[in-house]
XYZ file of N, CA and C in Angstrom:
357
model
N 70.383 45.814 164.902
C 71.100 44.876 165.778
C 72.494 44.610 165.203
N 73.247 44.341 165.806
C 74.629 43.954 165.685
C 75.126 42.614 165.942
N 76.280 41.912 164.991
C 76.252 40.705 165.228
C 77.657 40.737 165.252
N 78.008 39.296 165.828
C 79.404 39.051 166.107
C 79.705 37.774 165.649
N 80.586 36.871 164.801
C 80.746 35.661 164.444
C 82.035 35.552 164.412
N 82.619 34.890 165.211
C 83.917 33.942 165.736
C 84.202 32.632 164.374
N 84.995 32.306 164.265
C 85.666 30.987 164.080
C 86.601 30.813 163.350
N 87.160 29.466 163.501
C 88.801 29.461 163.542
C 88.995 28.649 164.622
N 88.089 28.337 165.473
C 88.892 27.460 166.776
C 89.114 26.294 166.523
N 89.653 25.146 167.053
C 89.863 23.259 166.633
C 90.730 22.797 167.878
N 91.101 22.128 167.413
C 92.263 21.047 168.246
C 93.741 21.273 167.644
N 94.272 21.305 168.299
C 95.869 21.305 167.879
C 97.018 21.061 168.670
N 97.849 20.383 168.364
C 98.659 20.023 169.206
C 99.761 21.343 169.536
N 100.197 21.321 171.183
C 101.119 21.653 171.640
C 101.979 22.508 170.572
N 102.668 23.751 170.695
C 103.219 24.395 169.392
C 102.801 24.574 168.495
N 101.545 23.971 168.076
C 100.782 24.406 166.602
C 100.339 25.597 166.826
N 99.985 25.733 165.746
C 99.046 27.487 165.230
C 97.723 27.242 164.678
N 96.835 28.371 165.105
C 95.512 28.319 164.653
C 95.368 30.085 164.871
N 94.461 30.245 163.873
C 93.873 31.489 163.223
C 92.955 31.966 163.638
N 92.302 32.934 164.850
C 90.781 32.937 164.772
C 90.311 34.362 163.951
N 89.094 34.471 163.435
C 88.799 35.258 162.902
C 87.148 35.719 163.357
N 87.074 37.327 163.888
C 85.708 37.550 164.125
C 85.337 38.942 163.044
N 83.708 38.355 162.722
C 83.577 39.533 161.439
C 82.308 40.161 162.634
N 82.132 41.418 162.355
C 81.102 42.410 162.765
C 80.652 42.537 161.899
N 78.619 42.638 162.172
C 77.917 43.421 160.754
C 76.733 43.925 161.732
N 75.720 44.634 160.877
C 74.688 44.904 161.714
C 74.603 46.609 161.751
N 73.877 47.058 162.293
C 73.540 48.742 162.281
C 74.939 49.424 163.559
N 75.355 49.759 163.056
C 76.615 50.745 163.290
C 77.563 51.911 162.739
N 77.874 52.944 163.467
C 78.859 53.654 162.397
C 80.070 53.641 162.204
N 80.623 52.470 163.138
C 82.203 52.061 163.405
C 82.166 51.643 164.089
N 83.451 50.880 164.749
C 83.798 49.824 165.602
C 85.042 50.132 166.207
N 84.595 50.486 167.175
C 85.693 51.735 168.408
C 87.106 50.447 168.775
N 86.556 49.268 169.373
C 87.712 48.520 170.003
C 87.041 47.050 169.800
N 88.014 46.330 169.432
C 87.851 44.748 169.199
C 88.887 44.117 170.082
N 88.338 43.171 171.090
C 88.804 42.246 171.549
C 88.542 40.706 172.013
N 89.685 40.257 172.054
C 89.604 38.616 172.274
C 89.615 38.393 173.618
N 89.185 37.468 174.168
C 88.779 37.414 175.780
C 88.868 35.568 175.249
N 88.903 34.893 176.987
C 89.361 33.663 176.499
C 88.608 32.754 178.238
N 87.734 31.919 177.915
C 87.620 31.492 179.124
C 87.386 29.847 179.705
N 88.748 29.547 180.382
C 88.278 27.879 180.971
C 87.499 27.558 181.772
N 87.344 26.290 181.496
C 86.486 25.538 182.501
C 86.868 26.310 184.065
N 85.908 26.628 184.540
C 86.179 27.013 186.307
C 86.988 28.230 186.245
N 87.172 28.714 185.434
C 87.690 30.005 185.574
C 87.445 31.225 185.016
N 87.555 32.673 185.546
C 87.172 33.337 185.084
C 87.563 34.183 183.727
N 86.764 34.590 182.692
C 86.754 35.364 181.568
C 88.176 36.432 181.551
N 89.148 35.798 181.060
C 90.274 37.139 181.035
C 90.340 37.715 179.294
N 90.879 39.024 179.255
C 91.309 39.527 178.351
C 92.466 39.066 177.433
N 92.521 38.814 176.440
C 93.818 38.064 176.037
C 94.307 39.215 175.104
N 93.651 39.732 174.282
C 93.908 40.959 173.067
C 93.359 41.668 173.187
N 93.320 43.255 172.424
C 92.671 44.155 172.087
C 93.694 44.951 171.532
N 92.450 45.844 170.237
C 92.939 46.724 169.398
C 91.929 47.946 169.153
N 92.299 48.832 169.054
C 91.552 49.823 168.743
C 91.516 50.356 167.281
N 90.829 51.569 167.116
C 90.184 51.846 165.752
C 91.802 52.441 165.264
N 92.361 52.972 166.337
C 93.483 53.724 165.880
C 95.065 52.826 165.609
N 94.479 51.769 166.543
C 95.536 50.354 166.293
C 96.382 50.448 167.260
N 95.749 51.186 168.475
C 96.719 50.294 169.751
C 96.359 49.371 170.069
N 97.369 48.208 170.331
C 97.563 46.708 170.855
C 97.668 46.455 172.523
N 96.726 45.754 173.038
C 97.390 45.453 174.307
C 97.362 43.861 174.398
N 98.242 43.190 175.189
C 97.910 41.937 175.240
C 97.999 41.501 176.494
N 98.001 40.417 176.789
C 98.077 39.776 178.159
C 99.491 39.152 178.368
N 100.069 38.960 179.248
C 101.661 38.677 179.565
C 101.675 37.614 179.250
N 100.638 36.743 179.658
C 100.450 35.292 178.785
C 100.713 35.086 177.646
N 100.300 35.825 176.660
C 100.102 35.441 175.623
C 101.244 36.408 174.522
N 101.749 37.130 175.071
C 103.039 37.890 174.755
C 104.010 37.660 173.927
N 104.369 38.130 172.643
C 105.196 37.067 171.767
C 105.190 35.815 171.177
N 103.447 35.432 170.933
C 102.745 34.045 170.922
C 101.817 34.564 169.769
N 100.929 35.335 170.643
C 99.632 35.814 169.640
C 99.755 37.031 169.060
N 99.218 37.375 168.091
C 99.272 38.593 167.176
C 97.729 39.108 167.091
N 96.992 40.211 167.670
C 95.838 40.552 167.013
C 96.034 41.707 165.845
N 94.997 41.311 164.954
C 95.086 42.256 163.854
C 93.538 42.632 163.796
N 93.646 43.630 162.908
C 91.820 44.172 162.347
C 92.095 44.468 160.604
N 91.418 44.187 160.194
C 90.901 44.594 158.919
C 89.208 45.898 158.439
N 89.656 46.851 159.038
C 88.652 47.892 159.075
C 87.714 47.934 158.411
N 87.875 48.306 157.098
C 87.303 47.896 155.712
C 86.332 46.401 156.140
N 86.860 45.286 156.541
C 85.890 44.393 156.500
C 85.501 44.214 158.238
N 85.449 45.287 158.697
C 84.878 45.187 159.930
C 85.231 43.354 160.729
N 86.174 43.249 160.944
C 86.818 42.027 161.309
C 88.381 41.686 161.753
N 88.186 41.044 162.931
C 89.340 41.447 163.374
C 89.714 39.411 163.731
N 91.246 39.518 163.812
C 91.857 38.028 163.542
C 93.143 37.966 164.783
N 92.893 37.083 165.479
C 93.967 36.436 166.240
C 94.743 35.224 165.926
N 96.122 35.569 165.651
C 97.097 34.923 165.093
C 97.890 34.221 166.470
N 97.369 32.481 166.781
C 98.068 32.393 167.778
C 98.872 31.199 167.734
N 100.221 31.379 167.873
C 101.430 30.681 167.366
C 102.102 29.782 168.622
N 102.793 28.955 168.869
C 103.550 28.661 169.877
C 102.595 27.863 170.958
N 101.106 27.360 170.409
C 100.065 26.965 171.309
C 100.474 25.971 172.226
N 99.800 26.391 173.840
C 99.724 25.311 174.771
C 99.013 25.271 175.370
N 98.952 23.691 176.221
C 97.823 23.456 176.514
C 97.219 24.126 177.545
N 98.002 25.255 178.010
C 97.195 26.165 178.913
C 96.456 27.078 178.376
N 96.349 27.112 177.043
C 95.721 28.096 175.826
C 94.334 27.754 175.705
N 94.098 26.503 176.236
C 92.707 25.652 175.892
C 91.692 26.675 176.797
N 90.974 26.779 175.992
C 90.028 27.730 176.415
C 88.147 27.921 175.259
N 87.603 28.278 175.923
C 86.886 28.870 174.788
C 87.402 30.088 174.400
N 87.071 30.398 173.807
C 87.696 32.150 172.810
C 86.379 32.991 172.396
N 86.299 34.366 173.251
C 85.190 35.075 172.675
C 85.939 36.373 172.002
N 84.608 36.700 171.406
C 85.283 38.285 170.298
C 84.185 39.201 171.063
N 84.971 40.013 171.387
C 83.955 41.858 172.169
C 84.350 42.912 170.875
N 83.406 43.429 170.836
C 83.192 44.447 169.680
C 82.703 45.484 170.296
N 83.276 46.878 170.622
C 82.572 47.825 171.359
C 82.250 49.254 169.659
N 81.139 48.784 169.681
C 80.932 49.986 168.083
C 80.093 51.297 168.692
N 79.888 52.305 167.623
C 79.090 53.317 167.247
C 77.787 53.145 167.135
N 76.666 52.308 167.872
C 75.410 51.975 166.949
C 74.231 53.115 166.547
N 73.916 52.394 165.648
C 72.996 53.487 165.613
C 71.880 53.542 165.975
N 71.787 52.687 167.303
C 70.732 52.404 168.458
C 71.287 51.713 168.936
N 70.604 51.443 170.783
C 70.486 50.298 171.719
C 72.216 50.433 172.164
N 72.621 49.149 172.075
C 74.137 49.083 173.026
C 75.287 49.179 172.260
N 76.234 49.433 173.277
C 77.286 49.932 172.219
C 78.185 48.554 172.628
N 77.944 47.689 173.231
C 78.838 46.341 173.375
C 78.783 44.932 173.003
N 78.857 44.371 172.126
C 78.603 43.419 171.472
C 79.449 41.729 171.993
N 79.039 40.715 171.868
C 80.065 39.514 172.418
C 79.278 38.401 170.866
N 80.288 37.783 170.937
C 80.255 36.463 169.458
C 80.110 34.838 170.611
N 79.775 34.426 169.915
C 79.308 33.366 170.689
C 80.178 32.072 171.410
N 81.812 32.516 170.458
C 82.305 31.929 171.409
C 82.846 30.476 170.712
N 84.274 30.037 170.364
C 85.357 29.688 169.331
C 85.995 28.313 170.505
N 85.735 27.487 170.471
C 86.444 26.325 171.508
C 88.127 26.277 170.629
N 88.940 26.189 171.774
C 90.492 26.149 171.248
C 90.862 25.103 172.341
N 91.222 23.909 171.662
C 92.035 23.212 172.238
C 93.165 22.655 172.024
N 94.115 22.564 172.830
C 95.222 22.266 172.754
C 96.102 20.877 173.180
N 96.405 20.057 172.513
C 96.591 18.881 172.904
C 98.203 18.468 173.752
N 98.387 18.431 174.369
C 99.895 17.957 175.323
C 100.826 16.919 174.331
């Protein structure tokens, strides 16, 4: 089985910065693409980051010149650096892990990082 663990999320005011960090462990032979997904109250689950094994970046126009995703390979864990926060940022925050397993599914989700942002 494969696991996913988020955190890093809190409260912060308007323009602050907060760090999230998700580690992968569990039966796998790599970890193809890591991404951050982000979802409010009443609304639906969007994509905010992603990176791949090879280290292409995509982000969301939203979040463009704000957030930074990174990976750390070696520790199977990947970190969203998000700077310039507002309160439209408030969201929960999930981590998708699409790996190699060496059984069962190849798509993984973390349980999920509350980010709020204060006005």
């Amino acid at each position: 089985q494969v696991q996913v663990v988020e955190s890093g999320g809190g409260l912060v005011q308007a323009g602050g910065s907060l760090r999230l960090s998700c580690a992968v462990s569990g039966g796998f032979y790599s970890i193809t693409t890591m991404s951050w997904y982000r979802q409010a109250p009443g609304k639906q689950r969007e994509l905010v980051a992603r990176i791949t094994h090879g280290g292409s970046i995509t982000y969301a126009d939203s979040v463009k010149g704000r957030f930074t995703i990174s990976r750390d390979i070696a520790k199977n864990t990947a970190y969203l650096q998000m700077n310039s926060l507002k309160p439209e940022d408030t969201a929960a925050y999930y981590c998708n892990a699409n790996v190699l397993p060496y059984r069962g599914s190849t798509v993984y989700w973390g349980q999920g990082t509350q980010v709020t942002v204060s006005s």
